[in-house]
Coordinates of N, CA and C in Angstrom, one line a residue:
K1 N 48.8 14.5 -5.3 CA 48.6 13.0 -5.6 C 47.7 12.8 -6.5
H2 N 46.4 13.6 -6.6 CA 45.6 13.3 -7.8 C 46.1 13.6 -9.1
R3 N 47.0 14.4 -9.4 CA 47.5 14.6 -10.6 C 48.3 13.2 -11.2
N4 N 48.7 12.5 -10.2 CA 49.4 11.0 -10.4 C 48.6 10.1 -10.7
L5 N 47.3 10.3 -10.5 CA 46.2 9.2 -10.7 C 46.3 8.8 -12.2
C6 N 46.2 7.7 -12.5 CA 46.0 7.1 -13.8 C 44.8 7.6 -14.4
K7 N 44.5 7.8 -15.6 CA 43.4 8.3 -16.4 C 42.2 7.4 -16.1
S8 N 42.5 6.1 -16.1 CA 41.2 5.2 -15.7 C 40.7 5.4 -14.6
L9 N 41.5 5.5 -13.5 CA 40.9 5.8 -12.3 C 40.4 7.2 -12.1
Q10 N 40.8 8.0 -12.6 CA 40.1 9.4 -12.5 C 38.7 9.3 -13.4
N11 N 38.8 8.7 -14.4 CA 37.3 8.3 -15.0 C 36.4 7.7 -14.2
D12 N 36.9 6.7 -13.3 CA 36.1 6.0 -12.3 C 35.7 6.8 -11.4
L13 N 36.2 7.6 -10.6 CA 36.1 8.6 -9.6 C 35.0 9.6 -10.3
Y14 N 35.2 10.1 -11.4 CA 34.2 11.0 -12.0 C 32.8 10.3 -12.2
L15 N 32.9 9.2 -12.8 CA 31.6 8.5 -13.1 C 30.9 8.2 -11.7
F16 N 31.7 7.8 -10.8 CA 30.8 7.4 -9.4 C 30.2 8.8 -9.0
W17 N 30.9 10.1 -9.1 CA 30.4 11.2 -8.4 C 29.3 11.7 -9.7
F18 N 29.6 11.5 -10.8 CA 28.5 12.0 -11.7 C 27.2 10.9 -11.4
C19 N 27.2 9.6 -11.0 CA 25.9 9.1 -11.1 C 25.2 9.4 -9.7
R20 N 26.2 9.8 -8.7 CA 25.3 10.1 -7.4 C 25.0 11.6 -7.4
N21 N 25.6 12.4 -8.0 CA 25.1 13.6 -8.2 C 25.1 14.3 -9.6
P22 N 24.1 14.0 -10.4 CA 24.0 14.3 -11.8 C 23.6 15.7 -12.0
E23 N 23.0 16.2 -11.0 CA 22.5 17.7 -11.1 C 23.8 18.7 -11.1
E24 N 24.8 18.2 -10.7 CA 25.9 19.1 -10.7 C 26.8 19.0 -12.0
F25 N 26.3 18.5 -13.0 CA 26.8 18.2 -14.3 C 25.9 18.6 -15.4
P26 N 25.7 19.7 -15.7 CA 24.9 20.4 -16.5 C 25.1 20.1 -18.0
I27 N 26.3 19.7 -18.3 CA 26.6 19.1 -19.7 C 26.8 17.8 -19.8
R28 N 26.6 17.0 -20.8 CA 27.1 15.6 -21.0 C 28.4 15.4 -20.8
L29 N 28.7 14.3 -20.2 CA 30.1 13.9 -19.9 C 30.3 12.6 -20.7
D30 N 31.4 12.4 -21.5 CA 31.7 11.4 -22.1 C 32.9 10.8 -21.7
L31 N 32.8 9.7 -20.9 CA 33.9 8.9 -20.0 C 34.0 7.8 -20.6
R32 N 33.6 7.3 -22.1 CA 34.0 6.2 -22.6 C 35.4 6.1 -23.1
E33 N 35.9 4.8 -22.7 CA 37.3 4.5 -23.0 C 37.3 3.6 -24.0
D34 N 38.8 3.7 -24.8 CA 39.0 2.8 -26.0 C 39.7 1.6 -25.2
E35 N 40.0 1.7 -24.1 CA 40.8 0.3 -23.4 C 39.9 -0.6 -23.2
G36 N 38.5 -0.4 -23.2 CA 37.6 -1.4 -22.5 C 37.4 -1.3 -20.9
S37 N 37.6 -0.1 -20.4 CA 37.5 0.0 -18.9 C 35.9 -0.1 -18.5
D38 N 35.1 0.4 -19.6 CA 33.7 0.3 -19.3 C 33.2 -1.4 -19.3
D39 N 33.9 -2.2 -20.0 CA 33.4 -3.6 -20.0 C 33.8 -4.2 -18.7
N40 N 34.9 -3.8 -18.1 CA 35.3 -4.3 -17.0 C 34.2 -3.6 -15.9
R41 N 33.9 -2.4 -15.8 CA 32.9 -1.9 -15.0 C 31.6 -2.6 -15.1
S42 N 31.0 -2.8 -16.2 CA 29.9 -3.3 -16.3 C 29.7 -4.8 -16.1
S43 N 30.8 -5.4 -16.3 CA 30.9 -6.8 -15.8 C 30.8 -7.0 -14.4
S44 N 31.5 -6.1 -13.5 CA 31.3 -6.0 -12.1 C 30.0 -5.6 -11.7
L45 N 29.3 -4.9 -12.5 CA 27.9 -4.5 -12.0 C 26.9 -5.4 -12.4
G46 N 27.3 -6.4 -13.2 CA 26.3 -7.6 -13.7 C 25.3 -7.1 -14.9
R47 N 25.7 -6.1 -15.7 CA 25.0 -5.6 -16.9 C 26.1 -5.3 -18.1
S48 N 25.4 -5.4 -19.2 CA 26.2 -5.1 -20.4 C 26.6 -3.7 -20.5
A49 N 27.8 -3.5 -21.1 CA 28.4 -2.3 -21.2 C 27.2 -1.2 -21.9
P50 N 27.4 0.0 -21.3 CA 26.2 1.1 -21.6 C 26.8 1.7 -22.8
S51 N 25.8 2.2 -23.7 CA 25.9 2.7 -24.9 C 26.4 4.2 -24.8
D52 N 25.9 4.8 -23.9 CA 26.2 6.3 -23.4 C 26.0 6.5 -22.0
D53 N 26.3 7.7 -21.6 CA 26.1 8.0 -20.2 C 24.8 8.2 -19.6
A54 N 23.8 8.1 -20.7 CA 22.3 8.1 -20.2 C 22.1 6.8 -19.5
S55 N 22.4 5.7 -20.2 CA 22.0 4.5 -19.8 C 22.7 4.3 -18.3
V56 N 23.8 4.8 -18.2 CA 24.7 4.4 -16.7 C 23.8 5.3 -15.7
V57 N 23.4 6.4 -15.8 CA 22.7 7.1 -15.1 C 21.4 6.4 -14.6
S58 N 20.8 6.0 -15.9 CA 19.3 5.4 -15.6 C 19.7 4.0 -14.8
D59 N 20.8 3.5 -14.8 CA 20.8 2.2 -14.0 C 21.0 2.7 -12.4
Y60 N 21.9 3.6 -12.3 CA 22.3 4.1 -10.9 C 20.9 4.7 -10.3
Q61 N 20.1 5.5 -10.9 CA 18.9 6.0 -10.5 C 17.7 5.3 -10.9
E62 N 17.7 3.9 -10.8 CA 16.5 3.1 -11.1 C 15.5 3.4 -10.1
D63 N 14.2 3.4 -10.6 CA 13.1 3.8 -10.1 C 13.0 2.6 -8.8
G64 N 12.4 2.9 -7.8 CA 12.0 2.0 -6.7 C 13.2 1.7 -5.7
V65 N 14.4 2.1 -6.0 CA 15.6 2.0 -5.1 C 15.3 2.7 -3.9
G66 N 15.2 2.0 -2.7 CA 15.0 2.8 -1.4 C 13.7 3.4 -1.2
D67 N 12.8 2.8 -2.0 CA 11.4 3.6 -2.1 C 10.3 2.4 -1.8
Y68 N 10.6 1.3 -1.9 CA 9.8 0.2 -1.4 C 9.9 -0.3 -0.1
D69 N 8.8 -0.7 0.4 CA 8.8 -1.3 1.7 C 9.7 -2.4 2.0
E70 N 10.7 -2.3 3.1 CA 11.6 -3.1 3.2 C 11.1 -4.4 3.9
D71 N 9.9 -4.5 4.4 CA 9.4 -5.9 4.9 C 8.9 -6.7 3.6
I72 N 8.8 -6.1 2.3 CA 8.2 -6.9 1.2 C 9.6 -7.7 0.6
P73 N 9.6 -9.0 0.6 CA 10.8 -9.6 0.3 C 10.6 -9.6 -1.3
P74 N 11.9 -9.7 -1.8 CA 12.0 -9.7 -3.3 C 11.4 -11.1 -3.9
V75 N 10.7 -11.0 -5.1 CA 9.7 -12.0 -5.6 C 9.8 -12.0 -7.2
A76 N 9.8 -13.2 -7.7 CA 9.8 -12.9 -9.2 C 8.3 -12.9 -9.6
A77 N 8.0 -12.1 -10.8 CA 6.7 -11.8 -11.2 C 5.8 -13.0 -11.4
Y78 N 6.5 -14.0 -11.8 CA 5.8 -15.3 -12.2 C 5.3 -16.2 -10.8
E79 N 6.1 -15.6 -9.7 CA 5.9 -16.4 -8.3 C 4.4 -15.8 -7.6
L80 N 3.9 -14.8 -7.9 CA 2.7 -14.2 -7.4 C 1.7 -14.9 -7.6
T81 N 0.8 -15.4 -6.8 CA -0.3 -16.3 -6.8 C -1.6 -15.6 -6.8
N82 N -1.8 -14.6 -6.0 CA -3.0 -13.9 -5.8 C -3.4 -12.4 -6.4
I83 N -3.0 -12.5 -7.8 CA -3.2 -11.5 -8.5 C -4.6 -10.9 -9.0
L84 N -5.0 -9.7 -8.6 CA -6.2 -9.1 -8.8 C -6.2 -8.1 -10.2
K85 N -5.0 -7.7 -10.3 CA -4.9 -7.0 -11.9 C -3.3 -7.0 -12.2
Q86 N -3.1 -7.0 -13.5 CA -1.7 -7.0 -13.9 C -1.8 -6.3 -15.4
G87 N -0.8 -6.1 -15.8 CA -0.5 -5.3 -17.1 C 0.6 -4.4 -17.1
Y88 N 1.0 -4.0 -18.4 CA 2.0 -3.2 -18.6 C 1.5 -1.6 -18.4
L89 N 2.0 -0.8 -17.7 CA 2.0 0.5 -17.5 C 3.1 1.4 -17.7
E90 N 3.0 2.7 -18.0 CA 4.2 3.4 -17.9 C 4.1 4.3 -16.4
K91 N 5.3 4.1 -15.9 CA 5.5 4.8 -14.5 C 6.3 5.9 -14.7
K92 N 5.9 6.9 -13.9 CA 6.6 8.1 -13.7 C 7.8 8.1 -12.8
R93 N 9.0 8.4 -13.2 CA 10.0 8.4 -12.4 C 10.0 9.4 -11.3
K94 N 10.6 9.0 -10.1 CA 10.7 10.0 -9.0 C 11.4 10.9 -9.3
D95 N 12.6 10.8 -9.8 CA 13.6 11.9 -10.0 C 14.0 12.0 -11.5
H96 N 13.1 12.6 -12.2 CA 13.5 12.8 -13.8 C 14.6 13.6 -13.7
S97 N 15.6 13.5 -14.9 CA 16.5 14.2 -15.1 C 16.6 14.3 -16.8
F98 N 17.5 15.2 -17.1 CA 17.9 15.3 -18.6 C 18.3 13.9 -19.3
F99 N 19.0 13.1 -18.5 CA 19.6 11.9 -18.9 C 18.6 10.7 -19.1
G100 N 17.5 10.7 -18.5 CA 16.6 9.7 -18.7 C 15.3 9.8 -18.9
P101 N 14.5 9.0 -19.3 CA 12.9 9.3 -20.0 C 12.4 9.6 -18.5
E102 N 11.1 10.4 -18.7 CA 10.4 10.7 -17.4 C 9.3 9.6 -17.3
W103 N 9.2 8.9 -18.2 CA 8.2 7.6 -18.0 C 8.9 6.4 -18.4
Q104 N 8.5 5.5 -17.9 CA 9.5 3.9 -18.0 C 8.3 2.9 -18.0
K105 N 8.4 2.1 -19.1 CA 7.6 1.0 -19.1 C 7.8 0.0 -18.0
R106 N 6.4 -0.6 -17.4 CA 6.7 -1.3 -16.3 C 5.7 -2.5 -16.3
W107 N 6.1 -3.7 -15.8 CA 5.0 -4.6 -15.8 C 4.5 -4.7 -14.2
C108 N 3.1 -4.3 -14.1 CA 2.7 -3.9 -12.8 C 1.7 -5.0 -12.4
I109 N 1.7 -5.4 -11.2 CA 1.0 -6.4 -10.7 C 0.3 -5.6 -9.3
L110 N -1.0 -6.1 -8.9 CA -1.8 -5.7 -7.9 C -1.9 -7.3 -7.3
N111 N -1.2 -7.5 -6.3 CA -1.3 -8.8 -5.6 C -1.6 -8.5 -4.2
N112 N -2.9 -9.0 -3.7 CA -3.5 -8.8 -2.5 C -3.5 -7.2 -2.5
S113 N -2.8 -6.7 -1.3 CA -2.6 -5.3 -1.0 C -1.2 -4.7 -1.3
I114 N -0.4 -5.5 -2.2 CA 0.7 -5.0 -2.5 C 0.7 -4.8 -3.9
F115 N 1.6 -3.4 -4.3 CA 1.5 -3.1 -5.8 C 2.9 -3.3 -6.1
Y116 N 3.0 -4.1 -7.0 CA 4.7 -4.5 -7.4 C 4.8 -3.9 -9.0
Y117 N 6.0 -3.6 -9.0 CA 6.3 -3.2 -10.5 C 7.8 -3.8 -11.1
F118 N 7.7 -4.4 -12.3 CA 8.8 -5.1 -12.8 C 9.2 -4.7 -13.9
G119 N 10.3 -4.9 -14.4 CA 10.9 -4.4 -15.8 C 10.3 -5.1 -16.9
S120 N 9.8 -6.5 -16.7 CA 8.9 -7.3 -17.5 C 8.3 -8.5 -16.7
E121 N 7.5 -9.2 -17.2 CA 6.7 -10.1 -16.7 C 7.6 -11.4 -16.4
K122 N 8.9 -11.4 -16.8 CA 9.7 -12.4 -16.8 C 10.8 -12.1 -15.6
D123 N 10.7 -11.0 -15.1 CA 11.7 -10.4 -14.0 C 11.7 -11.3 -12.9
K124 N 12.9 -11.6 -12.2 CA 12.8 -12.4 -11.1 C 12.9 -11.8 -9.8
Q125 N 12.8 -10.4 -9.8 CA 12.8 -9.4 -8.7 C 12.1 -8.4 -9.2
Q126 N 11.2 -7.8 -8.3 CA 10.6 -6.6 -8.4 C 11.9 -5.2 -8.5
K127 N 11.2 -4.4 -9.3 CA 12.3 -2.9 -9.1 C 11.6 -2.2 -8.2
G128 N 10.4 -2.5 -7.5 CA 9.8 -1.6 -6.6 C 8.6 -2.2 -6.2
S129 N 7.9 -2.0 -4.9 CA 6.7 -2.7 -4.5 C 6.2 -1.7 -3.1
F130 N 4.9 -1.5 -3.0 CA 4.6 -0.9 -1.7 C 3.3 -1.5 -1.6
Y131 N 2.7 -1.3 -0.1 CA 1.4 -1.5 0.4 C 0.6 -0.3 0.1
I132 N -0.7 -0.6 -0.5 CA -1.4 0.6 -0.9 C -2.6 0.8 0.1
N133 N -2.1 0.3 1.3 CA -3.2 0.5 2.6 C -3.5 1.8 2.8
D134 N -2.4 2.8 2.8 CA -2.8 4.0 3.3 C -3.1 5.0 2.2
Y135 N -2.9 4.5 0.9 CA -3.1 5.3 -0.3 C -4.6 5.6 -0.7
T136 N -4.8 6.6 -1.5 CA -6.0 6.7 -2.4 C -5.5 6.7 -3.5
V137 N -6.5 6.4 -4.6 CA -6.2 6.6 -5.8 C -7.1 7.4 -6.7
Q138 N -6.8 7.9 -7.9 CA -7.7 8.5 -8.6 C -7.2 8.9 -10.1
M139 N -8.2 9.0 -10.8 CA -7.7 9.6 -12.3 C -7.3 11.0 -12.2
V140 N -6.3 11.4 -13.0 CA -5.7 12.6 -13.1 C -5.2 12.9 -14.5
T141 N -5.3 14.2 -14.9 CA -5.1 14.5 -16.4 C -4.2 15.8 -16.4
N142 N -3.5 15.9 -15.4 CA -2.6 17.0 -15.3 C -1.0 16.6 -15.4
L143 N -0.7 15.1 -15.7 CA 0.6 14.5 -15.6 C 1.2 14.9 -16.8
R144 N 0.5 14.8 -18.0 CA 1.0 14.7 -19.4 C 0.2 16.0 -20.1
K145 N 0.7 16.2 -21.3 CA 0.2 17.2 -21.9 C -0.1 16.4 -23.6
D146 N 0.2 15.1 -23.7 CA 0.1 14.5 -24.9 C -1.3 13.6 -24.9
S147 N -1.2 12.8 -26.0 CA -2.6 12.2 -26.3 C -2.9 11.2 -25.1
K148 N -1.9 10.9 -24.1 CA -2.2 9.9 -23.2 C -2.7 10.7 -21.9
R149 N -2.7 11.9 -21.7 CA -3.1 12.6 -20.6 C -4.3 12.2 -19.9
K150 N -5.3 11.6 -20.5 CA -6.4 10.9 -20.0 C -6.5 9.6 -19.4
S151 N -5.4 8.9 -19.7 CA -5.1 7.5 -19.3 C -4.1 7.5 -17.9
C152 N -4.1 8.8 -17.4 CA -3.3 8.6 -16.1 C -4.1 8.3 -14.9
F153 N -3.5 7.6 -13.8 CA -4.0 7.6 -12.4 C -2.8 7.9 -11.5
E154 N -3.2 8.2 -10.1 CA -2.1 8.5 -9.3 C -2.7 7.7 -7.9
L155 N -1.6 7.2 -7.2 CA -1.8 6.7 -5.8 C -1.0 7.7 -5.0
S156 N -1.7 8.2 -4.0 CA -1.2 9.2 -3.1 C -1.3 8.9 -1.6
A157 N -0.6 9.5 -0.7 CA -0.9 9.2 0.8 C 0.1 10.1 1.6
P158 N -0.5 10.7 2.5 CA 0.0 11.8 3.3 C 1.4 11.3 3.9
G159 N 2.4 12.0 3.7 CA 3.8 11.6 4.2 C 4.6 10.6 3.4
K160 N 4.0 10.1 2.2 CA 4.5 9.0 1.4 C 4.6 9.6 0.0
R161 N 5.5 8.8 -0.7 CA 5.7 9.2 -1.9 C 4.8 8.7 -3.0
P162 N 4.3 9.7 -4.0 CA 3.2 9.6 -4.6 C 3.5 8.5 -5.9
F163 N 2.8 7.7 -6.6 CA 3.0 6.8 -7.6 C 2.1 7.4 -8.8
Q164 N 2.7 7.6 -10.0 CA 1.8 8.0 -11.2 C 2.0 7.1 -12.3
F165 N 1.1 6.7 -12.9 CA 1.2 5.6 -14.0 C 0.1 6.1 -15.1
T166 N 0.9 5.4 -16.2 CA 0.0 5.9 -17.5 C -0.6 4.5 -18.1
A167 N -1.9 4.3 -18.3 CA -2.3 2.9 -19.0 C -2.4 3.1 -20.8
S168 N -2.7 2.1 -21.1 CA -2.9 2.1 -22.8 C -4.0 3.0 -23.1
S169 N -5.1 3.1 -22.4 CA -6.2 3.8 -22.5 C -6.9 4.4 -21.4
P170 N -8.2 5.3 -21.5 CA -8.6 5.8 -20.4 C -9.5 4.6 -19.6
Q171 N -10.0 3.7 -20.4 CA -10.6 2.8 -19.8 C -9.9 1.8 -19.2
E172 N -8.5 1.5 -19.6 CA -7.7 0.6 -18.8 C -7.3 1.3 -17.6
A173 N -7.0 2.6 -17.4 CA -6.7 3.2 -16.3 C -7.9 3.2 -15.3
R174 N -9.1 3.5 -15.8 CA -10.2 3.3 -15.2 C -10.2 1.9 -14.5
E175 N -10.0 0.9 -15.1 CA -10.0 -0.5 -14.6 C -9.0 -0.6 -13.4
W176 N -8.0 -0.2 -13.6 CA -6.9 -0.2 -12.5 C -7.4 0.8 -11.2
V177 N -7.9 1.7 -11.5 CA -8.5 2.5 -10.4 C -9.5 2.1 -9.5
D178 N -10.6 1.4 -10.3 CA -11.6 0.6 -9.8 C -11.3 -0.6 -9.0
Q179 N -10.2 -1.3 -9.4 CA -9.8 -2.5 -8.9 C -8.9 -2.1 -7.4
I180 N -8.2 -1.2 -7.4 CA -7.5 -0.5 -6.4 C -8.4 -0.2 -5.3
N181 N -9.5 0.6 -5.8 CA -10.4 1.2 -4.7 C -11.4 -0.1 -4.3
F182 N -11.6 -0.9 -4.9 CA -12.2 -2.2 -4.4 C -11.4 -2.8 -3.4
V183 N -10.2 -3.2 -3.5 CA -9.2 -3.7 -2.5 C -9.2 -2.8 -1.2
L184 N -9.0 -1.6 -1.4 CA -8.9 -0.5 -0.3 C -10.3 -0.5 0.5
R185 N -11.4 -0.5 0.0 CA -12.7 -0.9 0.7 C -12.7 -1.9 1.5
D186 N -12.3 -3.0 0.9 CA -12.2 -4.3 1.4 C -11.3 -4.4 2.8
L187 N -10.2 -3.6 2.5 CA -9.2 -3.5 3.8 C -9.8 -2.7 4.7
S188 N -10.8 -1.6 4.5 CA -11.2 -1.0 5.6 C -12.5 -1.5 6.2
S189 N -12.9 -2.7 5.9 CA -14.1 -3.3 6.5 C -13.6 -4.8 6.5
N190 N -14.5 -5.3 7.4 CA -14.4 -7.1 7.7 C -15.4 -7.7 6.7
F191 N -16.0 -7.0 6.0 CA -16.8 -7.8 5.2 C -17.1 -6.9 3.9
I192 N -17.7 -7.4 3.0 CA -18.1 -6.7 1.7 C -19.5 -6.6 1.8
P193 N -20.3 -5.5 1.8 CA -21.7 -5.2 2.1 C -22.5 -5.9 1.1
V194 N -23.6 -6.5 1.6 CA -24.5 -7.3 1.0 C -25.8 -6.3 0.4
D195 N -26.7 -6.6 -0.5 CA -27.6 -5.8 -1.1 C -28.8 -6.0 0.1
D196 N -30.0 -5.2 0.0 CA -31.0 -5.2 0.9 C -31.9 -6.4 1.1
E197 N -32.1 -6.9 -0.4 CA -32.8 -8.3 -0.3 C -32.1 -9.5 0.4
E198 N -30.8 -9.5 0.4 CA -30.2 -10.5 1.1 C -30.1 -10.3 2.6
E199 N -30.1 -8.9 3.0 CA -30.3 -8.5 4.3 C -31.6 -8.9 5.2
E200 N -32.8 -8.7 4.2 CA -34.1 -8.9 4.8 C -34.2 -10.3 4.9
E201 N -33.6 -11.4 4.0 CA -33.8 -12.7 4.2 C -32.9 -13.1 5.6
E202 N -31.9 -12.7 5.7 CA -31.1 -13.0 6.8 C -31.8 -12.5 8.2
D203 N -32.5 -11.3 8.0 CA -33.1 -11.0 9.4 C -34.4 -11.9 9.7
E204 N -34.8 -12.5 8.8 CA -35.8 -13.5 9.0 C -35.4 -14.8 9.6
D205 N -34.1 -15.2 9.5 CA -33.5 -16.3 9.8 C -32.9 -16.2 11.4
T206 N -33.9 -16.2 12.2 CA -33.6 -16.0 13.5 C -34.1 -17.5 14.1
Y207 N -33.5 -17.6 15.5 CA -33.9 -18.9 16.2 C -34.1 -18.4 17.7
D208 N -34.8 -19.2 18.4 CA -34.8 -19.2 20.2 C -34.1 -20.2 20.8
D209 N -33.4 -19.7 21.7 CA -32.7 -20.9 22.5 C -33.2 -20.8 24.0
I210 N -32.6 -21.7 24.9 CA -33.1 -21.6 26.3 C -33.1 -20.2 26.9
E211 N -32.1 -19.6 26.7 CA -31.9 -18.1 27.3 C -32.7 -17.1 26.6
G212 N -33.0 -17.4 25.4 CA -33.7 -16.1 24.8 C -33.6 -16.3 23.4
W213 N -33.3 -15.3 22.4 CA -33.4 -15.3 21.2 C -32.0 -14.7 20.5
S214 N -31.5 -14.8 19.7 CA -30.4 -14.2 19.0 C -30.5 -14.1 17.4
T215 N -29.9 -13.4 16.8 CA -29.9 -13.3 15.3 C -28.6 -13.6 14.8
K216 N -28.6 -14.4 14.1 CA -27.2 -14.8 13.3 C -26.3 -13.7 12.8
P217 N -25.2 -13.6 12.9 CA -24.6 -12.4 12.5 C -24.6 -12.4 10.8
R218 N -24.5 -11.2 10.2 CA -24.5 -10.9 8.9 C -23.1 -10.7 8.3
L219 N -22.9 -11.4 7.3 CA -21.3 -11.4 6.9 C -21.5 -11.3 5.3
G220 N -20.8 -10.6 4.8 CA -20.7 -10.3 3.3 C -20.1 -11.4 2.7
R221 N -20.3 -11.7 1.5 CA -19.8 -12.6 0.7 C -18.3 -12.7 0.6
P222 N -17.5 -13.3 0.8 CA -15.8 -13.0 0.5 C -15.7 -13.1 -1.0
R223 N -14.8 -12.4 -1.5 CA -14.6 -12.3 -3.0 C -13.4 -13.3 -3.4
P224 N -14.0 -14.2 -4.4 CA -12.9 -15.4 -4.8 C -11.6 -14.9 -4.9
P225 N -10.4 -15.4 -4.7 CA -9.3 -15.0 -5.0 C -9.1 -14.8 -6.5
G226 N -8.4 -13.6 -6.8 CA -8.1 -13.5 -8.3 C -9.3 -12.9 -9.3
E227 N -10.7 -12.8 -8.6 CA -11.6 -12.3 -9.4 C -11.5 -11.0 -9.5
E228 N -11.6 -10.5 -10.9 CA -11.4 -8.9 -11.1 C -12.7 -8.4 -11.2
E229 N -12.8 -6.9 -10.8 CA -14.1 -6.5 -10.9 C -14.6 -6.3 -12.3

């Protein structure tokens, strides 16, 4: 029966299996048709016709698919309102293969305790997102061997997927690390610590009541929304 299938249907089956299991195809497959079958497939997928098989695999293996927290709803980049840090970063793909780049340019946003990444600042839905609560972040220099190796940082957590990024400069990478660490410290505490002088002033602010005396609770100053470190 398979021999009786038309060439177009066979190509569709090969393309589907190729996109799902690219590791089983060590050589490049050329499934382009002169009859315009790619145009029909691309219209049904809601994207322009691919110029080669690499773009097809890239679309099917897009980063973030199935990796972001399901309870984070889709949102446009321009709809986020409590942005602590944003900018373009290069994100390392989870499953890098011969057919696609290892690093992809992404518009990244730290909004409250959620890290979003988009294709661009105009995207109407994130390509991926995750809560940073359980993560730690640090600068790393072993992700690349080129001139950008000192501009990389990584978020990692036990039992979770790590995320690696490259900034435009070591200073920019450090700013991302510092901002993420600030949020993580804030999440682990109910207040931001104050300095010693403020604590001494608050210690003097006591009062007596009928039943005895008490000290007013010391609370750190809340950080204004959107203020970057």
